[in-house]
mmCIF file of C-alpha atoms in Angstrom:
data_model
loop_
_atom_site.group_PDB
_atom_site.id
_atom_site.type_symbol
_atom_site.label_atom_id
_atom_site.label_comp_id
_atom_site.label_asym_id
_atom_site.label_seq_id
_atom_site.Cartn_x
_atom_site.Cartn_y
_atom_site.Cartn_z
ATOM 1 C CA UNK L 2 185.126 -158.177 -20.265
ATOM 2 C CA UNK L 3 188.732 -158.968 -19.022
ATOM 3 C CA UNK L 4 190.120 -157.307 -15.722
ATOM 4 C CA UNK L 5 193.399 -155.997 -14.957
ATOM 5 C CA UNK L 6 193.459 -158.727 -12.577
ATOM 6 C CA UNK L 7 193.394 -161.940 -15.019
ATOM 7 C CA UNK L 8 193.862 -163.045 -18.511
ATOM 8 C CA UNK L 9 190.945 -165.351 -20.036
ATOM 9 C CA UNK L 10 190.786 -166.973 -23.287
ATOM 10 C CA UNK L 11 188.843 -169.956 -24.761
ATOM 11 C CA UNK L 12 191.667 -172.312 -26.737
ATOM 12 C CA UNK L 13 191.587 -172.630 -30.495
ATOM 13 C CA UNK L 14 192.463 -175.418 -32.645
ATOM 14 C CA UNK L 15 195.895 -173.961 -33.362
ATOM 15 C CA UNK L 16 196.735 -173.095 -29.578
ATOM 16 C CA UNK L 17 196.083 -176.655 -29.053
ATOM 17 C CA UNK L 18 197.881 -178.490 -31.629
ATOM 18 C CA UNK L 19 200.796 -176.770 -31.117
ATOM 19 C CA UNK L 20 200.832 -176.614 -27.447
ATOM 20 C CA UNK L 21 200.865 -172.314 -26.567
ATOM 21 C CA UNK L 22 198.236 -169.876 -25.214
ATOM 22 C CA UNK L 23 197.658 -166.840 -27.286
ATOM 23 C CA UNK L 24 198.509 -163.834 -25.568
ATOM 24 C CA UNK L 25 196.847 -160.769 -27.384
ATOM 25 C CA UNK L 26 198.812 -157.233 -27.674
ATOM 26 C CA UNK L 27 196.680 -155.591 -25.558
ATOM 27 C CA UNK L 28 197.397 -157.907 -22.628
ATOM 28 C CA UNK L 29 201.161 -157.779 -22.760
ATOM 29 C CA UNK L 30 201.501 -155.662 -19.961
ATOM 30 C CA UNK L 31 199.661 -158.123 -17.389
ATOM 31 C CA UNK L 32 202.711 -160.364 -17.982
ATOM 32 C CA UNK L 33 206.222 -159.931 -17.525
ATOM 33 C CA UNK L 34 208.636 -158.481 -20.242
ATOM 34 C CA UNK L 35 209.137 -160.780 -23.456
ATOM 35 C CA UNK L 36 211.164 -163.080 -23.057
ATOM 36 C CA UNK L 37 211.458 -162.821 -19.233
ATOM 37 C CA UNK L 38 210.780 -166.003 -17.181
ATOM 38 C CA UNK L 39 208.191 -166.360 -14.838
ATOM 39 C CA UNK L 40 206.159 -169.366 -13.072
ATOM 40 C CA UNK L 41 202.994 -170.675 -14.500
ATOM 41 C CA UNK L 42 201.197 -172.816 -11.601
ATOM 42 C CA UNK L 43 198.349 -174.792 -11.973
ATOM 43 C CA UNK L 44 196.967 -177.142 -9.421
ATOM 44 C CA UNK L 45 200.119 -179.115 -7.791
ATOM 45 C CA UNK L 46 202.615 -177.996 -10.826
ATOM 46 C CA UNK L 47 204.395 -175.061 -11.549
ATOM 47 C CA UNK L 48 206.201 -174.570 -14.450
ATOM 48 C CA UNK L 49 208.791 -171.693 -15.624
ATOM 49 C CA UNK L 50 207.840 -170.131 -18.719
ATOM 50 C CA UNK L 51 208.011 -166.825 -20.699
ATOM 51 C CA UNK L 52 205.584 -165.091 -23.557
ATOM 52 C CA UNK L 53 207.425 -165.481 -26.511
ATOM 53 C CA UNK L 54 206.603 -164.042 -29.854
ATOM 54 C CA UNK L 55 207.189 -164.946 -33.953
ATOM 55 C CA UNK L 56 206.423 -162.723 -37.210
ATOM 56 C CA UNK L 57 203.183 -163.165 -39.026
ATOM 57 C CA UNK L 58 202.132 -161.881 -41.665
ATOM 58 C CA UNK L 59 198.597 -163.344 -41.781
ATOM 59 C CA UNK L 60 197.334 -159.812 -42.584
ATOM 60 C CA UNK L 61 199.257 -159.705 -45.942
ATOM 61 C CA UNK L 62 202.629 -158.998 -46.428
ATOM 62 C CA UNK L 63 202.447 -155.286 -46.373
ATOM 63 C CA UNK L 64 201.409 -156.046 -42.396
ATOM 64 C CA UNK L 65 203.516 -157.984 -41.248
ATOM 65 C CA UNK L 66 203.354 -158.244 -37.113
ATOM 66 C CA UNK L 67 203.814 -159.978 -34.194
ATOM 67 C CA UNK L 68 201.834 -163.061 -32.456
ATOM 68 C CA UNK L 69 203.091 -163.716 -28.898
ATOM 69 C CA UNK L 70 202.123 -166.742 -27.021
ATOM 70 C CA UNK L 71 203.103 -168.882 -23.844
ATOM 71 C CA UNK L 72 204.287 -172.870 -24.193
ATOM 72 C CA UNK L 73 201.856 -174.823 -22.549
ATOM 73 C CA UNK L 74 200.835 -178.819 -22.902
ATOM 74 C CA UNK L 75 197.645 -180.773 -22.778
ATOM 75 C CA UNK L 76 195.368 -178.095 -24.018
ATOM 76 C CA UNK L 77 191.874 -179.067 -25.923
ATOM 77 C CA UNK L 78 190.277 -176.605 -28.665
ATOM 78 C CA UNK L 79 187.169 -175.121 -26.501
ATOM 79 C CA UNK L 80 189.107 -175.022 -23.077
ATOM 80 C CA UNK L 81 188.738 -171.848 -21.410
ATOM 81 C CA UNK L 82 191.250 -171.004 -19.154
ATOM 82 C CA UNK L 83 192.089 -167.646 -16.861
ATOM 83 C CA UNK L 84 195.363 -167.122 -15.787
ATOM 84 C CA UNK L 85 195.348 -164.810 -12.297
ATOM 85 C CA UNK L 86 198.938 -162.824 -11.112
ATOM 86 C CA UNK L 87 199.954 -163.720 -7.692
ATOM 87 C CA UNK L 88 199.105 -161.098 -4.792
ATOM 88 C CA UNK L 89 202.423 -161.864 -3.410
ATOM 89 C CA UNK L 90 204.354 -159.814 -6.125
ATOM 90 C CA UNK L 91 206.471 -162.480 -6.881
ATOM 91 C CA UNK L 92 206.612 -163.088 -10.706
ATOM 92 C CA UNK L 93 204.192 -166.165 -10.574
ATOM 93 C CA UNK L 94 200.800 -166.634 -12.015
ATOM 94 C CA UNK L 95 197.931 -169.061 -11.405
ATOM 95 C CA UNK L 96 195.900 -170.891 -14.344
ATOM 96 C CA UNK L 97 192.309 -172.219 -13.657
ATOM 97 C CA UNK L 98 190.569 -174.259 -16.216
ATOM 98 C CA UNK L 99 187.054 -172.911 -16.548
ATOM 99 C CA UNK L 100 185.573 -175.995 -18.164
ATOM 100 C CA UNK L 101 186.741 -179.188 -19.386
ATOM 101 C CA UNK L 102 185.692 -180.678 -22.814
#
């Protein structure tokens, strides 16, 4: 199971061909406000980015919703990845690679 503390996912094709992470509804609150920028670090980089969201309606038309998502390059279908807030308070998070394909 997830914690409060961290956001895990393992990367699917489509995350990695087009270069995002997945955020799911139900984790929205661990991250900042839509569309609000924050810093993504991960080993010696840090990068500002922001979840983001388009309209889907993968669940038929009479559904239509939201997917929201985070830009991120160099991902590979099977990575799975945990992205940890920073104690400090600051608006920056830390993302650890859990294995490498």
């Amino acid at each position: 199971m997830g914690s409060k503390n961290s956001y895990s996912r393992r990367i699917s094709s489509k995350e990695a061909d087009n270069n995002f992470i997945f955020i799911l509804k139900n984790k929205l609150s661990f991250f900042p406000q839509l569309g609000e920028d924050f810093v993504l670090k991960e080993k010696e980089s840090a990068h500002e980015v922001r979840v983001e969201s388009y309209p889907c309606t993968c669940r038929g038309p009479d559904l239509p919703h939201e997917h929201y998502f985070i830009r991120w390059e160099g991902l590979k279908q099977g990575n799975k990845l945990e992205i940890k807030r920073s104690s400090s308070g600051k608006d920056e998070y830390y993302l650890k690679y859990l294995n490498h394909e």
